[in-house]
Short mmCIF file of C-alpha atoms in Angstrom, two decimals:
data_model
loop_
_atom_site.label_atom_id
_atom_site.label_comp_id
_atom_site.label_asym_id
_atom_site.label_seq_id
_atom_site.Cartn_x
_atom_site.Cartn_y
_atom_site.Cartn_z
CA UNK A 15 289.34 215.96 14.51
CA UNK A 16 287.95 218.51 16.08
CA UNK A 17 283.89 218.25 14.30
CA UNK A 18 282.14 215.61 15.84
CA UNK A 19 279.81 215.09 12.57
CA UNK A 20 282.92 214.30 10.48
CA UNK A 21 284.74 212.10 12.91
CA UNK A 22 281.14 210.29 12.76
CA UNK A 23 281.26 210.59 9.23
CA UNK A 24 285.14 208.42 9.06
CA UNK A 25 284.23 206.10 11.57
CA UNK A 26 280.64 205.35 9.65
CA UNK A 27 282.32 205.21 6.00
CA UNK A 28 285.29 203.12 7.78
CA UNK A 29 282.56 200.65 9.08
CA UNK A 30 280.89 200.65 5.86
CA UNK A 31 283.83 199.60 3.84
CA UNK A 32 286.08 197.18 6.42
CA UNK A 33 283.33 195.68 8.01
CA UNK A 34 280.28 195.65 6.08
CA UNK A 35 282.23 194.78 3.13
CA UNK A 36 280.42 197.86 1.15
CA UNK A 37 282.22 198.83 -2.14
CA UNK A 38 283.31 202.72 -2.38
CA UNK A 39 280.81 203.29 -5.57
CA UNK A 40 278.07 201.42 -2.85
CA UNK A 41 279.10 204.01 0.37
CA UNK A 42 279.59 206.63 -2.05
CA UNK A 43 275.46 206.20 -3.37
CA UNK A 44 274.34 205.88 -0.09
CA UNK A 45 275.69 209.20 1.47
CA UNK A 46 275.12 211.55 -1.65
CA UNK A 47 278.65 212.33 -1.93
CA UNK A 48 281.26 210.80 -4.96
CA UNK A 49 283.71 207.72 -4.70
CA UNK A 50 286.72 209.79 -4.44
CA UNK A 51 285.16 211.35 -1.69
CA UNK A 52 284.82 208.12 0.03
CA UNK A 53 288.53 206.87 -0.79
CA UNK A 54 289.93 210.56 0.57
CA UNK A 55 287.82 209.67 3.98
CA UNK A 56 289.40 206.04 4.50
CA UNK A 57 292.66 207.54 4.00
CA UNK A 58 292.18 210.12 6.18
CA UNK A 59 290.48 207.54 9.01
CA UNK A 60 293.56 205.48 8.41
CA UNK A 61 295.79 208.34 9.20
CA UNK A 62 293.88 209.34 12.39
CA UNK A 63 294.36 206.33 13.92
CA UNK A 64 290.14 205.90 13.46
CA UNK A 65 291.43 202.70 11.44
CA UNK A 66 294.17 200.61 12.63
CA UNK A 67 295.16 197.78 10.34
CA UNK A 68 296.78 194.78 11.70
CA UNK A 69 298.08 191.83 9.76
CA UNK A 70 299.25 188.48 11.62
CA UNK A 71 300.42 186.00 9.67
CA UNK A 72 299.68 182.31 9.92
CA UNK A 73 302.85 181.28 11.97
CA UNK A 74 304.07 178.88 8.82
CA UNK A 75 304.48 182.16 7.14
CA UNK A 76 305.56 184.08 10.00
CA UNK A 77 309.47 184.25 9.00
CA UNK A 78 310.34 186.85 11.68
CA UNK A 79 309.03 184.33 14.12
CA UNK A 80 310.32 181.52 13.08
CA UNK A 81 313.90 183.40 12.97
CA UNK A 82 313.19 184.67 16.86
CA UNK A 83 312.38 181.16 17.40
CA UNK A 84 315.92 179.83 16.27
CA UNK A 85 317.54 182.79 17.85
CA UNK A 86 315.75 181.79 20.82
CA UNK A 87 316.70 178.18 20.81
CA UNK A 88 319.86 178.48 19.78
CA UNK A 89 319.09 176.43 16.09
CA UNK A 90 320.53 177.21 12.90
CA UNK A 91 317.01 177.40 11.46
CA UNK A 92 313.40 176.83 11.93
CA UNK A 93 310.91 175.85 9.54
CA UNK A 94 307.23 176.25 10.43
CA UNK A 95 304.11 174.58 8.80
CA UNK A 96 300.60 175.02 9.65
CA UNK A 97 299.28 172.05 12.01
CA UNK A 98 295.92 170.57 11.32
CA UNK A 99 293.13 168.80 13.79
CA UNK A 100 294.07 165.78 12.75
CA UNK A 101 297.35 164.26 12.84
CA UNK A 102 297.89 161.96 9.45
CA UNK A 103 297.13 165.17 7.80
CA UNK A 104 299.45 167.24 9.86
CA UNK A 105 302.03 164.63 8.88
CA UNK A 106 301.43 164.66 5.35
CA UNK A 107 301.77 168.48 5.34
CA UNK A 108 305.24 168.35 7.60
CA UNK A 109 306.48 165.67 5.28
CA UNK A 110 305.78 167.88 2.33
CA UNK A 111 307.61 170.78 3.87
CA UNK A 112 311.09 167.95 5.29
CA UNK A 113 311.24 167.31 1.43
CA UNK A 114 311.61 170.45 0.51
CA UNK A 115 314.35 171.20 3.23
CA UNK A 116 316.07 167.69 2.46
CA UNK A 117 316.16 168.42 -1.29
CA UNK A 118 317.72 172.22 -0.55
CA UNK A 119 320.20 170.97 1.37
CA UNK A 120 321.76 167.57 -0.89
CA UNK A 121 325.06 168.59 -2.61
CA UNK A 122 326.89 166.48 -5.32
CA UNK A 123 329.22 164.10 -2.99
CA UNK A 124 327.02 164.76 0.31
CA UNK A 125 327.09 162.27 2.82
CA UNK A 126 323.22 161.99 4.23
CA UNK A 127 322.04 160.21 7.02
CA UNK A 128 318.17 159.26 6.69
CA UNK A 129 316.67 157.77 9.95
CA UNK A 130 313.40 157.00 10.22
CA UNK A 131 309.42 157.35 11.13
CA UNK A 132 306.45 157.56 9.58
CA UNK A 133 306.69 161.78 8.41
CA UNK A 134 310.02 160.75 6.83
CA UNK A 135 308.93 157.76 5.17
CA UNK A 136 306.39 160.06 3.40
CA UNK A 137 308.81 162.68 2.64
CA UNK A 138 310.97 160.66 0.75
CA UNK A 139 307.52 159.62 -1.39
CA UNK A 140 307.54 162.97 -2.30
CA UNK A 141 311.02 163.63 -2.46
CA UNK A 142 312.11 164.19 -6.06
CA UNK A 143 315.83 163.02 -7.33
CA UNK A 144 318.62 163.90 -5.75
CA UNK A 145 322.42 164.60 -7.16
CA UNK A 146 324.99 161.95 -6.68
CA UNK A 147 325.50 161.35 -3.03
CA UNK A 148 325.30 158.62 -0.34
CA UNK A 149 322.58 158.06 1.68
CA UNK A 150 323.03 156.15 4.95
CA UNK A 151 320.09 154.06 6.81
CA UNK A 152 320.64 155.32 9.85
CA UNK A 153 317.87 152.95 11.61
CA UNK A 154 315.53 150.48 10.49
CA UNK A 155 311.97 150.65 10.60
CA UNK A 156 308.85 149.62 13.33
CA UNK A 157 305.75 148.09 12.80
CA UNK A 158 303.17 150.80 13.28
CA UNK A 159 300.23 151.45 11.54
CA UNK A 160 301.11 154.16 9.09
CA UNK A 161 304.31 152.88 8.44
CA UNK A 162 305.79 151.05 5.57
CA UNK A 163 309.34 148.97 5.95
CA UNK A 164 313.13 149.68 5.79
CA UNK A 165 313.34 147.86 2.26
CA UNK A 166 310.69 150.88 0.63
CA UNK A 167 312.50 153.52 2.71
CA UNK A 168 316.21 152.49 1.27
CA UNK A 169 314.80 151.63 -2.37
CA UNK A 170 313.45 154.81 -3.07
CA UNK A 171 316.98 156.38 -3.09
CA UNK A 172 318.70 153.21 -4.37
CA UNK A 173 316.01 154.50 -7.61
CA UNK A 174 317.85 157.20 -8.28
CA UNK A 175 321.04 157.79 -10.49
CA UNK A 176 324.15 158.19 -9.11
CA UNK A 177 323.20 157.86 -5.40
CA UNK A 178 324.69 155.02 -3.52
CA UNK A 179 322.83 153.35 -0.38
CA UNK A 180 324.02 152.31 2.80
CA UNK A 181 320.97 150.10 4.17
CA UNK A 182 320.46 148.68 6.93
CA UNK A 183 319.02 145.56 7.10
CA UNK A 184 317.50 145.44 10.58
CA UNK A 185 313.95 146.51 12.70
CA UNK A 186 314.91 149.77 14.64
CA UNK A 187 314.30 147.82 18.03
CA UNK A 188 315.10 143.95 18.46
CA UNK A 189 313.51 141.54 21.04
CA UNK A 190 316.84 141.50 23.46
CA UNK A 191 320.86 142.70 23.29
CA UNK A 192 322.54 139.75 22.08
CA UNK A 193 319.99 139.58 18.74
CA UNK A 194 321.39 143.61 18.82
CA UNK A 195 324.86 142.78 18.79
CA UNK A 196 324.69 140.37 16.27
CA UNK A 197 322.41 142.62 13.73
CA UNK A 198 324.85 145.14 14.49
CA UNK A 199 328.01 143.46 13.23
CA UNK A 200 326.44 141.44 10.33
CA UNK A 201 328.75 143.22 7.55
CA UNK A 202 326.50 145.84 5.74
CA UNK A 203 325.09 147.13 8.78
CA UNK A 204 328.64 147.63 10.47
CA UNK A 205 328.94 149.25 7.24
CA UNK A 206 326.38 151.69 7.33
CA UNK A 207 326.87 152.20 11.50
CA UNK A 208 330.51 152.84 10.36
CA UNK A 209 329.49 155.43 7.51
CA UNK A 210 327.23 157.24 9.99
CA UNK A 211 330.88 158.65 11.81
CA UNK A 212 331.12 160.93 8.68
CA UNK A 213 327.80 162.58 7.93
CA UNK A 214 327.44 165.86 6.04
CA UNK A 215 324.33 166.28 7.08
CA UNK A 216 321.38 163.97 8.57
CA UNK A 217 317.48 163.96 8.62
CA UNK A 218 315.59 162.21 11.99
CA UNK A 219 312.31 162.67 13.95
CA UNK A 220 312.44 164.04 17.18
CA UNK A 221 309.26 162.21 19.67
CA UNK A 222 308.18 162.91 22.78
CA UNK A 223 308.59 160.15 25.46
CA UNK A 224 305.24 158.80 26.08
CA UNK A 225 302.46 156.77 24.46
CA UNK A 226 301.53 159.09 21.99
CA UNK A 227 304.59 160.81 20.82
CA UNK A 228 306.89 158.07 20.20
CA UNK A 229 306.55 155.09 17.78
CA UNK A 230 309.27 153.12 20.34
CA UNK A 231 307.27 153.86 23.81
CA UNK A 232 304.72 151.33 22.78
CA UNK A 233 307.23 148.71 21.79
CA UNK A 234 309.05 148.43 25.07
CA UNK A 235 308.17 147.02 28.26
CA UNK A 236 306.70 148.77 31.33
CA UNK A 237 310.07 148.32 33.09
CA UNK A 238 311.95 150.04 30.43
CA UNK A 239 309.32 152.87 30.18
CA UNK A 240 309.81 153.74 33.72
CA UNK A 241 313.65 153.26 33.67
CA UNK A 242 313.40 155.89 31.02
CA UNK A 243 311.08 158.08 32.61
CA UNK A 244 313.06 157.93 36.17
CA UNK A 245 316.18 158.96 34.65
CA UNK A 246 314.99 162.27 32.72
CA UNK A 247 313.74 161.08 29.43
CA UNK A 248 311.45 163.84 27.43
CA UNK A 249 312.13 163.22 23.84
CA UNK A 250 313.70 160.27 21.62
CA UNK A 251 315.58 160.18 18.33
CA UNK A 252 316.16 157.05 16.03
CA UNK A 253 315.16 154.71 19.05
CA UNK A 254 318.00 156.97 21.68
CA UNK A 255 316.38 158.76 24.61
CA UNK A 256 317.60 162.23 26.09
CA UNK A 257 316.86 164.77 28.58
CA UNK A 258 315.48 167.98 28.77
CA UNK A 259 318.41 169.83 28.30
CA UNK A 260 319.55 166.96 25.10
CA UNK A 261 321.83 164.93 27.32
CA UNK A 262 321.71 161.01 26.55
CA UNK A 263 319.46 159.00 29.14
CA UNK A 264 320.87 155.22 29.05
CA UNK A 265 318.87 152.52 29.41
CA UNK A 266 318.83 149.18 29.07
CA UNK A 267 316.97 150.08 26.16
CA UNK A 268 319.74 151.25 24.28
CA UNK A 269 321.09 147.51 23.90
CA UNK A 270 318.25 146.25 21.82
CA UNK A 271 318.10 149.28 19.43
CA UNK A 272 320.44 148.78 16.18
CA UNK A 273 320.91 152.03 14.58
CA UNK A 274 322.96 155.55 14.91
CA UNK A 275 324.01 157.10 18.32
CA UNK A 276 323.15 160.18 19.83
CA UNK A 277 326.76 161.24 19.62
CA UNK A 278 327.09 160.60 15.69
CA UNK A 279 324.36 162.63 15.48
CA UNK A 280 325.88 165.35 17.63
CA UNK A 281 329.24 165.10 14.87
CA UNK A 282 327.34 165.78 12.46
CA UNK A 283 327.51 169.24 11.17
CA UNK A 284 324.00 169.33 10.10
CA UNK A 285 320.85 167.84 11.45
CA UNK A 286 317.19 168.54 10.46
CA UNK A 287 314.62 167.24 13.09
CA UNK A 288 311.18 167.04 12.42
CA UNK A 289 308.19 167.58 15.44
CA UNK A 290 304.86 167.89 15.94
CA UNK A 291 302.17 168.63 18.43
CA UNK A 292 302.72 170.21 21.23
CA UNK A 293 303.96 167.27 23.11
CA UNK A 294 307.12 167.05 20.88
CA UNK A 295 308.35 170.51 22.25
CA UNK A 296 309.99 169.70 25.17
CA UNK A 297 311.96 167.12 23.05
CA UNK A 298 312.42 169.51 20.29
CA UNK A 299 314.22 172.08 22.66
CA UNK A 300 316.56 169.46 23.99
CA UNK A 301 317.62 168.38 20.79
CA UNK A 302 319.15 171.71 19.90
CA UNK A 303 320.50 172.07 23.66
CA UNK A 304 321.89 168.83 22.77
CA UNK A 305 323.75 169.46 19.94
CA UNK A 306 321.64 166.24 18.11
CA UNK A 307 319.58 169.17 16.21
CA UNK A 308 320.64 172.43 14.18
CA UNK A 309 317.45 172.65 11.72
CA UNK A 310 314.17 172.04 13.06
CA UNK A 311 310.84 171.54 10.99
CA UNK A 312 307.77 171.55 13.37
CA UNK A 313 304.08 172.96 13.45
CA UNK A 314 302.32 175.20 14.87
CA UNK A 315 301.28 173.65 17.61
CA UNK A 316 304.61 172.66 18.77
CA UNK A 317 305.93 176.32 18.23
CA UNK A 318 303.40 177.65 20.19
CA UNK A 319 304.46 175.17 23.35
CA UNK A 320 308.21 176.05 22.71
CA UNK A 321 307.62 179.50 22.55
CA UNK A 322 305.83 178.86 26.26
CA UNK A 323 309.09 176.48 27.52
CA UNK A 324 311.64 179.03 26.40
CA UNK A 325 310.18 180.97 29.33
CA UNK A 326 311.61 179.01 31.95
CA UNK A 327 314.83 177.37 31.95
CA UNK A 328 314.90 173.33 31.28
CA UNK A 329 315.49 171.08 34.77
#
């Protein structure tokens, strides 16, 4: 482009079209040329580099970004969903995607373990029917805002034709170790926890070990919180704690949990784990590093923080 006037025309026509939103007909009328000349000028502007078009897909639609994140983490798959400024809304969006991911993986004869969280509860409510399979309840619920109960969760599966359920009639966390031992020895609960040894698929939630990221954290004593934090806990899954590398953090809290163990999840061929918010990132990374999770479903905020974390090795 050696003609300054022609170059200026390319810039002005491109500005009219791409920035000011004028149509080709409007530009042609204003400049006294045909709309076909306008079209040629716009093509020339792109070819000459006067106009450069960049398409930036949102994180949840950017499959290349999700694949790259999965490769860097060592996960089988990463699924991204849009985040919102409202945690409850984000939870609902995440729940719908989790229901889709879960339904796509359950086949006839599958033994699937389902943990508890408010997001998993919401996902199960939106889940359609499943093929004939077995559903093992991995833990009970906790009495927190926005949650239902263990009965509602497992009965949703019981109502599906051909689905056999293995219930855990207990809260996730009980008052003392003796009560927990007694609950784990109850025939139905013992059968469900034994069945967790032979899962094909598990669906769990990953929380960060702090007051807002874990439903368990506010339920325990200050001494239990300190012991877990000092032992390196960054994440929580079904009441079980782990560090930045996914290694189990065993504290007295473990003795009060009625539910699946991290070892059982590690032995499960495929574990879909959900997490959202920047604070969940360390736990999500630890879950993959420790073999607790193979597939992650997360929001934009968790993905951005994970990308930052992956720039440096875990402690």
